[in-house]
Amino acid sequence: MSDRRPRAAWRRRADAPPASSSARPPSAEEPGVVQPSVVQSALYRDGRRVSSPTTLADTFRQLREHPDGMAWIGLHRPTEEELHSLAAEFDLHELAVEDAMEAHQRPKLERYGDTLFVVLRAARYLDAQEEVDFGELHVFVGPDFLITVRHGAAPDLSAVRRRMEENPDLLALGPEAVLYAILDAVVDGYAPVVAGVQNDIDEIETEVFGGDPAVSRRIYELSREMVEFQRATRPLVGMLHALMAGFAKYGTDEELQRYLRDVADHVTHTSERVDGFRQALTEILTVNATLVTQQQNAEMRALAEAGFEQNEEIKKISAWAAILFAPTLVGTIYGMNFATMPELSWHFGYPFAIGLMGVVCVSLYVIFKRRDWL
């Protein structure tokens, strides 16, 4: 094999010009577009597209006519009949077909004879909603075929197909090369997600110390997304190491070995970042709970102080009310003007009433003063 590195060609910038229309038909594999089950099917020989069958039956027939070719079939939410026809044609294991049919699988890598079954969880960051959207991808890799079953908008496999077709030397390495290109696309798709999550965490830190009451919900939702992200990235590390362990046994091309090691490095870095994000969110949630508790304590203390001050005022008012009530009571009794009251004809009745009022008021004042009511 040549010493040149075709990787740079198929991993060039997204603004690179697409392949000519004669090389491939327009792709329907764009995210968010309503698609038929068979998104695109093509037959390749020596790294170049030789035909674009419109049905699975045509693909099967042409692959039989060209046993030295490779079929690359892209499906989006296929029907049960379509998966069963693929299973019958390519001898796919029933357990793998069942997994691809039901979806909601964890990332994994399983080998059934000559067929490799890979489950990947792709992710993309939605700027408008500030959330992570996850997609699921199932890949069947055989000696002369590669089948992708996509559940969700991500990843954009049309870009992978376009880049591979622009680099026939890499595509000529067969289905394994396409698998590694898909792995690389999925892992590279994590980078915008990591950047978006990092920005969210920075905003959350500002909101936490700014006292935003809605930040707790945002922390919780982002933490749940990081759990999903962790489930998508962490198994990939083991999967890629398992593929690397089989280099010698399955005679993997040296160039592909370099690609796979590069993808493994990227996914390890991403997995470490995701672990760091989850730890950071846990710490932020703890800090937020502490700040909320401190704020609640301050509010409770302020309420207690206000209640204490109100209590003091009530005690003063009550004390003065009691002091003023005493002479009112005496005056009321002596103002009844009953003829049989002995004090009415008493010479010292008036001074006695005034003195009694004074004694009661002074006594009450002294009592309340000693109790710090006044």
mmCIF file of C-alpha atoms in Angstrom:
data_model
loop_
_atom_site.group_PDB
_atom_site.id
_atom_site.type_symbol
_atom_site.label_atom_id
_atom_site.label_comp_id
_atom_site.label_asym_id
_atom_site.label_seq_id
_atom_site.Cartn_x
_atom_site.Cartn_y
_atom_site.Cartn_z
ATOM 1 C CA MET A 1 0.000 0.000 0.000
ATOM 2 C CA SER A 2 1.147 3.549 -0.753
ATOM 3 C CA ASP A 3 2.764 5.633 2.019
ATOM 4 C CA ARG A 4 0.467 8.576 1.441
ATOM 5 C CA ARG A 5 -2.177 9.279 4.059
ATOM 6 C CA PRO A 6 -5.641 9.578 2.464
ATOM 7 C CA ARG A 7 -7.160 10.530 5.832
ATOM 8 C CA ALA A 8 -6.473 14.202 5.232
ATOM 9 C CA ALA A 9 -8.512 14.028 2.036
ATOM 10 C CA TRP A 10 -11.687 12.591 3.473
ATOM 11 C CA ARG A 11 -11.450 14.579 6.732
ATOM 12 C CA ARG A 12 -10.987 17.964 5.116
ATOM 13 C CA ARG A 13 -13.082 21.003 5.956
ATOM 14 C CA ALA A 14 -16.857 20.830 5.670
ATOM 15 C CA ASP A 15 -16.779 23.693 3.127
ATOM 16 C CA ALA A 16 -14.839 21.586 0.612
ATOM 17 C CA PRO A 17 -16.696 21.227 -2.725
ATOM 18 C CA PRO A 18 -18.855 18.101 -2.971
ATOM 19 C CA ALA A 19 -18.327 15.336 -5.464
ATOM 20 C CA SER A 20 -19.839 15.855 -8.891
ATOM 21 C CA SER A 21 -23.408 14.781 -9.501
ATOM 22 C CA SER A 22 -22.212 12.128 -11.938
ATOM 23 C CA ALA A 23 -20.345 10.393 -9.115
ATOM 24 C CA ARG A 24 -23.378 10.040 -6.904
ATOM 25 C CA PRO A 25 -27.080 10.950 -6.863
ATOM 26 C CA PRO A 26 -28.359 13.622 -4.492
ATOM 27 C CA SER A 27 -28.410 12.246 -0.963
ATOM 28 C CA ALA A 28 -31.461 12.264 1.300
ATOM 29 C CA GLU A 29 -29.471 11.523 4.422
ATOM 30 C CA GLU A 30 -29.651 15.074 5.737
ATOM 31 C CA PRO A 31 -30.765 15.420 9.386
ATOM 32 C CA GLY A 32 -34.305 16.579 9.955
ATOM 33 C CA VAL A 33 -35.551 15.518 6.495
ATOM 34 C CA VAL A 34 -38.438 13.072 6.166
ATOM 35 C CA GLN A 35 -36.897 10.121 4.319
ATOM 36 C CA PRO A 36 -37.831 6.733 2.893
ATOM 37 C CA SER A 37 -36.386 3.697 4.634
ATOM 38 C CA VAL A 38 -33.668 3.136 2.021
ATOM 39 C CA VAL A 39 -31.820 6.423 2.131
ATOM 40 C CA GLN A 40 -29.113 5.436 -0.300
ATOM 41 C CA SER A 41 -27.719 2.235 -1.720
ATOM 42 C CA ALA A 42 -24.586 1.964 -3.851
ATOM 43 C CA LEU A 43 -22.212 -0.637 -5.218
ATOM 44 C CA TYR A 44 -18.462 0.047 -5.245
ATOM 45 C CA ARG A 45 -15.520 -1.565 -7.002
ATOM 46 C CA ASP A 46 -11.917 -0.530 -6.343
ATOM 47 C CA GLY A 47 -13.140 2.391 -4.277
ATOM 48 C CA ARG A 48 -15.430 3.846 -6.943
ATOM 49 C CA ARG A 49 -19.196 3.811 -7.278
ATOM 50 C CA VAL A 50 -20.295 1.641 -10.167
ATOM 51 C CA SER A 51 -24.055 1.732 -9.629
ATOM 52 C CA SER A 52 -26.799 3.202 -7.444
ATOM 53 C CA PRO A 53 -29.621 0.678 -7.135
ATOM 54 C CA THR A 54 -32.944 2.131 -6.098
ATOM 55 C CA THR A 55 -34.221 -0.968 -4.295
ATOM 56 C CA LEU A 56 -32.744 -3.597 -2.022
ATOM 57 C CA ALA A 57 -33.573 -6.310 -4.556
ATOM 58 C CA ASP A 58 -31.528 -4.503 -7.233
ATOM 59 C CA THR A 59 -28.658 -4.145 -4.771
ATOM 60 C CA PHE A 60 -28.696 -7.868 -3.977
ATOM 61 C CA ARG A 61 -28.799 -8.794 -7.669
ATOM 62 C CA GLN A 62 -25.980 -6.477 -8.710
ATOM 63 C CA LEU A 63 -23.769 -7.586 -5.823
ATOM 64 C CA ARG A 64 -24.211 -11.204 -6.924
ATOM 65 C CA GLU A 65 -23.261 -10.190 -10.467
ATOM 66 C CA HIS A 66 -20.132 -8.424 -9.167
ATOM 67 C CA PRO A 67 -18.743 -10.588 -6.355
ATOM 68 C CA ASP A 68 -15.613 -8.420 -6.201
ATOM 69 C CA GLY A 69 -17.713 -5.349 -5.321
ATOM 70 C CA MET A 70 -18.892 -3.872 -2.044
ATOM 71 C CA ALA A 71 -22.447 -2.821 -1.217
ATOM 72 C CA TRP A 72 -23.018 0.140 1.080
ATOM 73 C CA ILE A 73 -26.667 0.380 2.107
ATOM 74 C CA GLY A 74 -27.989 3.251 4.215
ATOM 75 C CA LEU A 75 -31.333 2.809 5.989
ATOM 76 C CA HIS A 76 -33.366 5.137 8.186
ATOM 77 C CA ARG A 77 -35.892 3.506 10.511
ATOM 78 C CA PRO A 78 -36.374 0.495 8.177
ATOM 79 C CA THR A 79 -39.410 -1.740 8.232
ATOM 80 C CA GLU A 80 -39.344 -5.252 9.642
ATOM 81 C CA GLU A 81 -39.655 -6.726 6.132
ATOM 82 C CA GLU A 82 -36.632 -4.776 4.903
ATOM 83 C CA LEU A 83 -34.470 -5.946 7.795
ATOM 84 C CA HIS A 84 -35.576 -9.539 7.309
ATOM 85 C CA SER A 85 -34.714 -9.382 3.600
ATOM 86 C CA LEU A 86 -31.248 -8.053 4.493
ATOM 87 C CA ALA A 87 -30.836 -10.768 7.098
ATOM 88 C CA ALA A 88 -31.748 -13.458 4.553
ATOM 89 C CA GLU A 89 -29.416 -12.056 1.885
ATOM 90 C CA PHE A 90 -26.352 -11.400 4.058
ATOM 91 C CA ASP A 91 -26.930 -14.071 6.721
ATOM 92 C CA LEU A 92 -27.273 -11.555 9.557
ATOM 93 C CA HIS A 93 -27.718 -12.990 13.031
ATOM 94 C CA GLU A 94 -31.283 -12.807 14.322
ATOM 95 C CA LEU A 95 -30.209 -11.212 17.639
ATOM 96 C CA ALA A 96 -28.424 -8.387 15.827
ATOM 97 C CA VAL A 97 -31.424 -7.878 13.546
ATOM 98 C CA GLU A 98 -33.723 -7.756 16.562
ATOM 99 C CA ASP A 99 -31.503 -5.121 18.199
ATOM 100 C CA ALA A 100 -31.477 -3.015 15.029
ATOM 101 C CA MET A 101 -35.246 -3.295 14.782
ATOM 102 C CA GLU A 102 -36.049 -2.292 18.347
ATOM 103 C CA ALA A 103 -33.284 0.328 18.800
ATOM 104 C CA HIS A 104 -32.669 1.823 22.286
ATOM 105 C CA GLN A 105 -29.499 -0.244 22.613
ATOM 106 C CA ARG A 106 -26.330 0.573 24.503
ATOM 107 C CA PRO A 107 -23.151 1.126 22.448
ATOM 108 C CA LYS A 108 -21.576 -2.250 21.826
ATOM 109 C CA LEU A 109 -19.535 -4.336 19.420
ATOM 110 C CA GLU A 110 -20.385 -7.966 18.697
ATOM 111 C CA ARG A 111 -19.063 -10.406 16.137
ATOM 112 C CA TYR A 112 -21.270 -13.056 14.536
ATOM 113 C CA GLY A 113 -19.048 -15.186 12.326
ATOM 114 C CA ASP A 114 -17.786 -12.977 9.484
ATOM 115 C CA THR A 115 -20.190 -10.162 10.363
ATOM 116 C CA LEU A 116 -19.433 -7.400 12.820
ATOM 117 C CA PHE A 117 -22.367 -5.672 14.514
ATOM 118 C CA VAL A 118 -21.728 -2.238 16.007
ATOM 119 C CA VAL A 119 -24.116 0.014 17.922
ATOM 120 C CA LEU A 120 -23.181 3.692 18.254
ATOM 121 C CA ARG A 121 -24.829 6.632 19.991
ATOM 122 C CA ALA A 122 -24.338 9.858 18.052
ATOM 123 C CA ALA A 123 -25.002 13.273 19.536
ATOM 124 C CA ARG A 124 -25.557 16.808 18.341
ATOM 125 C CA TYR A 125 -25.959 20.082 20.207
ATOM 126 C CA LEU A 126 -29.140 22.086 19.567
ATOM 127 C CA ASP A 127 -28.252 25.751 20.036
ATOM 128 C CA ALA A 128 -31.831 27.053 20.129
ATOM 129 C CA GLN A 129 -32.960 24.669 22.875
ATOM 130 C CA GLU A 130 -29.520 24.511 24.541
ATOM 131 C CA GLU A 131 -29.792 20.740 24.835
ATOM 132 C CA VAL A 132 -28.159 17.584 23.487
ATOM 133 C CA ASP A 133 -30.021 15.425 20.973
ATOM 134 C CA PHE A 134 -28.958 11.776 20.775
ATOM 135 C CA GLY A 135 -29.317 9.453 17.811
ATOM 136 C CA GLU A 136 -28.691 5.739 17.468
ATOM 137 C CA LEU A 137 -26.789 4.022 14.683
ATOM 138 C CA HIS A 138 -26.486 0.291 13.974
ATOM 139 C CA VAL A 139 -23.793 -0.918 11.582
ATOM 140 C CA PHE A 140 -23.463 -4.376 10.016
ATOM 141 C CA VAL A 141 -20.018 -4.977 8.543
ATOM 142 C CA GLY A 142 -19.431 -8.030 6.369
ATOM 143 C CA PRO A 143 -16.772 -9.156 3.868
ATOM 144 C CA ASP A 144 -18.454 -7.384 0.941
ATOM 145 C CA PHE A 145 -21.151 -5.205 2.463
ATOM 146 C CA LEU A 146 -21.813 -2.501 5.016
ATOM 147 C CA ILE A 147 -25.323 -1.696 6.235
ATOM 148 C CA THR A 148 -26.191 1.305 8.385
ATOM 149 C CA VAL A 149 -29.487 1.493 10.240
ATOM 150 C CA ARG A 150 -30.065 4.974 11.621
ATOM 151 C CA HIS A 151 -32.565 5.918 14.345
ATOM 152 C CA GLY A 152 -32.550 9.689 14.752
ATOM 153 C CA ALA A 153 -31.172 12.697 12.891
ATOM 154 C CA ALA A 154 -27.529 12.188 13.846
ATOM 155 C CA PRO A 155 -25.043 11.354 12.490
ATOM 156 C CA ASP A 156 -24.965 12.844 8.984
ATOM 157 C CA LEU A 157 -23.857 9.770 7.048
ATOM 158 C CA SER A 158 -24.195 11.516 3.690
ATOM 159 C CA ALA A 159 -21.083 13.515 4.591
ATOM 160 C CA VAL A 160 -19.210 10.292 5.427
ATOM 161 C CA ARG A 161 -20.236 8.751 2.104
ATOM 162 C CA ARG A 162 -19.240 11.885 0.201
ATOM 163 C CA ARG A 163 -15.807 12.068 1.821
ATOM 164 C CA MET A 164 -15.142 8.390 1.269
ATOM 165 C CA GLU A 165 -16.141 8.641 -2.400
ATOM 166 C CA GLU A 166 -13.764 11.568 -2.787
ATOM 167 C CA ASN A 167 -10.960 9.308 -1.550
ATOM 168 C CA PRO A 168 -11.182 6.053 -3.549
ATOM 169 C CA ASP A 169 -7.861 4.798 -2.154
ATOM 170 C CA LEU A 170 -9.339 4.691 1.315
ATOM 171 C CA LEU A 171 -12.698 3.363 0.150
ATOM 172 C CA ALA A 172 -10.915 0.574 -1.740
ATOM 173 C CA LEU A 173 -9.811 -0.865 1.613
ATOM 174 C CA GLY A 174 -13.336 -2.224 1.978
ATOM 175 C CA PRO A 175 -16.120 -2.240 4.579
ATOM 176 C CA GLU A 176 -13.670 -1.893 7.485
ATOM 177 C CA ALA A 177 -12.533 1.461 6.124
ATOM 178 C CA VAL A 178 -16.148 2.659 5.962
ATOM 179 C CA LEU A 179 -16.709 1.487 9.549
ATOM 180 C CA TYR A 180 -13.733 3.455 10.793
ATOM 181 C CA ALA A 181 -14.893 6.509 8.843
ATOM 182 C CA ILE A 182 -18.307 6.235 10.516
ATOM 183 C CA LEU A 183 -16.683 5.826 13.938
ATOM 184 C CA ASP A 184 -14.584 8.893 13.294
ATOM 185 C CA ALA A 185 -17.616 10.921 12.163
ATOM 186 C CA VAL A 186 -19.564 9.947 15.287
ATOM 187 C CA VAL A 187 -16.653 10.819 17.578
ATOM 188 C CA ASP A 188 -15.941 14.091 15.749
ATOM 189 C CA GLY A 189 -19.623 14.942 16.170
ATOM 190 C CA TYR A 190 -19.069 14.949 19.923
ATOM 191 C CA ALA A 191 -16.773 18.002 19.707
ATOM 192 C CA PRO A 192 -19.554 20.605 19.137
ATOM 193 C CA VAL A 193 -21.536 18.946 21.930
ATOM 194 C CA VAL A 194 -18.593 19.246 24.316
ATOM 195 C CA ALA A 195 -18.174 22.920 23.369
ATOM 196 C CA GLY A 196 -21.893 23.610 23.838
ATOM 197 C CA VAL A 197 -21.997 21.874 27.215
ATOM 198 C CA GLN A 198 -18.900 23.768 28.363
ATOM 199 C CA ASN A 199 -20.632 27.028 27.462
ATOM 200 C CA ASP A 200 -23.761 25.925 29.347
ATOM 201 C CA ILE A 201 -21.719 25.116 32.447
ATOM 202 C CA ASP A 202 -20.047 28.548 32.306
ATOM 203 C CA GLU A 203 -23.476 30.200 32.109
ATOM 204 C CA ILE A 204 -24.782 28.050 34.960
ATOM 205 C CA GLU A 205 -21.884 29.090 37.199
ATOM 206 C CA THR A 206 -22.742 32.735 36.551
ATOM 207 C CA GLU A 207 -26.434 32.095 37.275
ATOM 208 C CA VAL A 208 -25.639 30.202 40.487
ATOM 209 C CA PHE A 209 -23.670 33.087 41.982
ATOM 210 C CA GLY A 210 -26.182 35.557 40.559
ATOM 211 C CA GLY A 211 -28.948 34.021 42.640
ATOM 212 C CA ASP A 212 -31.129 32.854 39.715
ATOM 213 C CA PRO A 213 -33.838 30.625 41.272
ATOM 214 C CA ALA A 214 -34.371 28.667 37.998
ATOM 215 C CA VAL A 215 -30.769 27.474 37.786
ATOM 216 C CA SER A 216 -31.406 24.297 39.833
ATOM 217 C CA ARG A 217 -33.697 22.907 37.144
ATOM 218 C CA ARG A 218 -31.157 23.713 34.434
ATOM 219 C CA ILE A 219 -28.389 21.955 36.395
ATOM 220 C CA TYR A 220 -30.591 18.893 36.841
ATOM 221 C CA GLU A 221 -31.538 18.701 33.155
ATOM 222 C CA LEU A 222 -27.943 19.143 32.004
ATOM 223 C CA SER A 223 -26.798 16.492 34.503
ATOM 224 C CA ARG A 224 -29.270 14.017 32.988
ATOM 225 C CA GLU A 225 -27.918 14.799 29.514
ATOM 226 C CA MET A 226 -24.386 14.195 30.765
ATOM 227 C CA VAL A 227 -25.454 10.785 32.076
ATOM 228 C CA GLU A 228 -26.720 9.983 28.560
ATOM 229 C CA PHE A 229 -23.561 11.404 27.029
ATOM 230 C CA GLN A 230 -21.482 9.268 29.378
ATOM 231 C CA ARG A 231 -23.417 6.176 28.318
ATOM 232 C CA ALA A 232 -22.701 7.049 24.691
ATOM 233 C CA THR A 233 -18.965 7.705 25.006
ATOM 234 C CA ARG A 234 -17.638 5.460 27.781
ATOM 235 C CA PRO A 235 -18.378 2.095 26.054
ATOM 236 C CA LEU A 236 -16.690 3.357 22.883
ATOM 237 C CA VAL A 237 -13.298 3.274 24.594
ATOM 238 C CA GLY A 238 -13.598 -0.467 25.256
ATOM 239 C CA MET A 239 -15.071 -1.097 21.807
ATOM 240 C CA LEU A 240 -12.173 0.564 20.013
ATOM 241 C CA HIS A 241 -9.632 -1.249 22.144
ATOM 242 C CA ALA A 242 -11.382 -4.518 21.264
ATOM 243 C CA LEU A 243 -11.082 -3.660 17.567
ATOM 244 C CA MET A 244 -7.409 -2.829 18.007
ATOM 245 C CA ALA A 245 -6.853 -6.139 19.794
ATOM 246 C CA GLY A 246 -8.082 -7.934 16.665
ATOM 247 C CA PHE A 247 -5.677 -6.226 14.257
ATOM 248 C CA ALA A 248 -3.380 -9.223 13.909
ATOM 249 C CA LYS A 249 -6.114 -11.851 13.924
ATOM 250 C CA TYR A 250 -8.179 -10.248 11.154
ATOM 251 C CA GLY A 251 -5.289 -8.752 9.170
ATOM 252 C CA THR A 252 -6.381 -5.134 9.465
ATOM 253 C CA ASP A 253 -4.620 -2.784 7.064
ATOM 254 C CA GLU A 254 -1.857 -0.731 8.713
ATOM 255 C CA GLU A 255 -3.365 2.535 7.505
ATOM 256 C CA LEU A 256 -6.682 1.639 9.068
ATOM 257 C CA GLN A 257 -4.887 0.743 12.279
ATOM 258 C CA ARG A 258 -3.525 4.292 12.438
ATOM 259 C CA TYR A 259 -6.991 5.720 11.828
ATOM 260 C CA LEU A 260 -8.491 3.603 14.563
ATOM 261 C CA ARG A 261 -5.831 4.618 17.083
ATOM 262 C CA ASP A 262 -6.532 8.250 16.253
ATOM 263 C CA VAL A 263 -10.276 7.736 16.810
ATOM 264 C CA ALA A 264 -9.528 5.938 20.084
ATOM 265 C CA ASP A 265 -7.472 8.919 21.265
ATOM 266 C CA HIS A 266 -10.301 11.307 20.436
ATOM 267 C CA VAL A 267 -12.986 9.252 22.150
ATOM 268 C CA THR A 268 -10.804 8.821 25.244
ATOM 269 C CA HIS A 269 -10.354 12.585 25.436
ATOM 270 C CA THR A 270 -14.092 13.141 24.955
ATOM 271 C CA SER A 271 -14.977 10.562 27.595
ATOM 272 C CA GLU A 272 -12.658 12.254 30.078
ATOM 273 C CA ARG A 273 -14.241 15.637 29.322
ATOM 274 C CA VAL A 274 -17.730 14.219 29.858
ATOM 275 C CA ASP A 275 -16.659 12.698 33.175
ATOM 276 C CA GLY A 276 -15.282 16.103 34.147
ATOM 277 C CA PHE A 277 -18.530 17.813 33.163
ATOM 278 C CA ARG A 278 -20.574 15.452 35.304
ATOM 279 C CA GLN A 279 -18.271 15.993 38.274
ATOM 280 C CA ALA A 280 -18.397 19.760 37.749
ATOM 281 C CA LEU A 281 -22.203 19.726 37.623
ATOM 282 C CA THR A 282 -22.311 17.703 40.846
ATOM 283 C CA GLU A 283 -20.088 20.273 42.548
ATOM 284 C CA ILE A 284 -22.102 23.180 41.122
ATOM 285 C CA LEU A 285 -25.309 21.581 42.389
ATOM 286 C CA THR A 286 -23.740 21.257 45.858
ATOM 287 C CA VAL A 287 -22.612 24.887 45.802
ATOM 288 C CA ASN A 288 -26.049 25.981 44.611
ATOM 289 C CA ALA A 289 -27.730 24.022 47.415
ATOM 290 C CA THR A 290 -25.364 25.656 49.920
ATOM 291 C CA LEU A 291 -26.093 29.127 48.564
ATOM 292 C CA VAL A 292 -29.833 28.468 48.595
ATOM 293 C CA THR A 293 -29.588 27.235 52.193
ATOM 294 C CA GLN A 294 -27.595 30.315 53.174
ATOM 295 C CA GLN A 295 -30.149 32.550 51.500
ATOM 296 C CA GLN A 296 -33.003 30.770 53.250
ATOM 297 C CA ASN A 297 -31.183 31.065 56.589
ATOM 298 C CA ALA A 298 -30.669 34.778 56.007
ATOM 299 C CA GLU A 299 -34.343 35.200 55.169
ATOM 300 C CA MET A 300 -35.368 33.215 58.255
ATOM 301 C CA ARG A 301 -33.020 35.282 60.400
ATOM 302 C CA ALA A 302 -34.466 38.494 58.992
ATOM 303 C CA LEU A 303 -37.980 37.233 59.666
ATOM 304 C CA ALA A 304 -36.983 36.244 63.201
ATOM 305 C CA GLU A 305 -35.451 39.655 63.824
ATOM 306 C CA ALA A 306 -38.529 41.343 62.434
ATOM 307 C CA GLY A 307 -40.711 39.152 64.636
ATOM 308 C CA PHE A 308 -38.570 39.982 67.672
ATOM 309 C CA GLU A 309 -38.823 43.696 67.004
ATOM 310 C CA GLN A 310 -42.565 43.358 66.513
ATOM 311 C CA ASN A 311 -42.778 41.452 69.803
ATOM 312 C CA GLU A 312 -40.980 44.256 71.608
ATOM 313 C CA GLU A 313 -43.364 46.826 70.212
ATOM 314 C CA ILE A 314 -46.372 44.702 71.160
ATOM 315 C CA LYS A 315 -45.048 44.350 74.727
ATOM 316 C CA LYS A 316 -44.622 48.130 75.054
ATOM 317 C CA ILE A 317 -48.077 48.766 73.694
ATOM 318 C CA SER A 318 -49.564 46.125 75.978
ATOM 319 C CA ALA A 319 -47.763 47.552 79.038
ATOM 320 C CA TRP A 320 -48.940 51.097 78.408
ATOM 321 C CA ALA A 321 -52.426 49.833 77.684
ATOM 322 C CA ALA A 322 -52.468 48.064 81.076
ATOM 323 C CA ILE A 323 -51.150 51.176 82.874
ATOM 324 C CA LEU A 324 -53.770 53.384 81.243
ATOM 325 C CA PHE A 325 -56.490 50.850 81.887
ATOM 326 C CA ALA A 326 -55.981 50.931 85.716
ATOM 327 C CA PRO A 327 -57.077 54.579 86.299
ATOM 328 C CA THR A 328 -59.842 54.094 83.779
ATOM 329 C CA LEU A 329 -61.157 51.183 85.840
ATOM 330 C CA VAL A 330 -61.027 53.130 89.125
ATOM 331 C CA GLY A 331 -62.578 56.180 87.539
ATOM 332 C CA THR A 332 -65.335 54.074 86.019
ATOM 333 C CA ILE A 333 -66.239 52.510 89.378
ATOM 334 C CA TYR A 334 -66.274 55.857 91.151
ATOM 335 C CA GLY A 335 -68.281 57.421 88.376
ATOM 336 C CA MET A 336 -71.286 55.154 88.790
ATOM 337 C CA ASN A 337 -73.102 57.620 91.083
ATOM 338 C CA PHE A 338 -74.971 54.969 93.090
ATOM 339 C CA ALA A 339 -76.645 56.472 96.179
ATOM 340 C CA THR A 340 -75.554 53.640 98.435
ATOM 341 C CA MET A 341 -71.838 53.946 97.629
ATOM 342 C CA PRO A 342 -70.079 54.798 100.928
ATOM 343 C CA GLU A 343 -67.366 56.884 99.236
ATOM 344 C CA LEU A 344 -69.823 59.409 97.842
ATOM 345 C CA SER A 345 -70.232 61.171 101.179
ATOM 346 C CA TRP A 346 -66.678 60.539 102.339
ATOM 347 C CA HIS A 347 -64.564 63.703 102.671
ATOM 348 C CA PHE A 348 -61.366 61.905 101.483
ATOM 349 C CA GLY A 349 -63.078 59.936 98.694
ATOM 350 C CA TYR A 350 -61.704 62.019 95.833
ATOM 351 C CA PRO A 351 -58.055 62.114 97.028
ATOM 352 C CA PHE A 352 -58.284 58.392 97.805
ATOM 353 C CA ALA A 353 -59.453 57.601 94.235
ATOM 354 C CA ILE A 354 -56.697 59.752 92.720
ATOM 355 C CA GLY A 355 -54.091 58.173 94.951
ATOM 356 C CA LEU A 356 -55.325 54.687 94.153
ATOM 357 C CA MET A 357 -54.976 55.406 90.448
ATOM 358 C CA GLY A 358 -51.467 56.671 90.934
ATOM 359 C CA VAL A 359 -50.401 53.689 93.081
ATOM 360 C CA VAL A 360 -51.757 51.170 90.563
ATOM 361 C CA CYS A 361 -50.127 52.953 87.590
ATOM 362 C CA VAL A 362 -46.755 53.255 89.317
ATOM 363 C CA SER A 363 -46.875 49.643 90.451
ATOM 364 C CA LEU A 364 -47.630 48.437 86.942
ATOM 365 C CA TYR A 365 -44.890 50.650 85.506
ATOM 366 C CA VAL A 366 -42.310 49.224 87.930
ATOM 367 C CA ILE A 367 -43.377 45.648 87.194
ATOM 368 C CA PHE A 368 -43.202 46.101 83.394
ATOM 369 C CA LYS A 369 -39.909 47.946 83.670
ATOM 370 C CA ARG A 370 -38.306 45.097 85.602
ATOM 371 C CA ARG A 371 -39.470 42.668 82.944
ATOM 372 C CA ASP A 372 -38.019 44.862 80.190
ATOM 373 C CA TRP A 373 -41.380 45.520 78.650
ATOM 374 C CA LEU A 374 -40.740 49.232 78.846
#
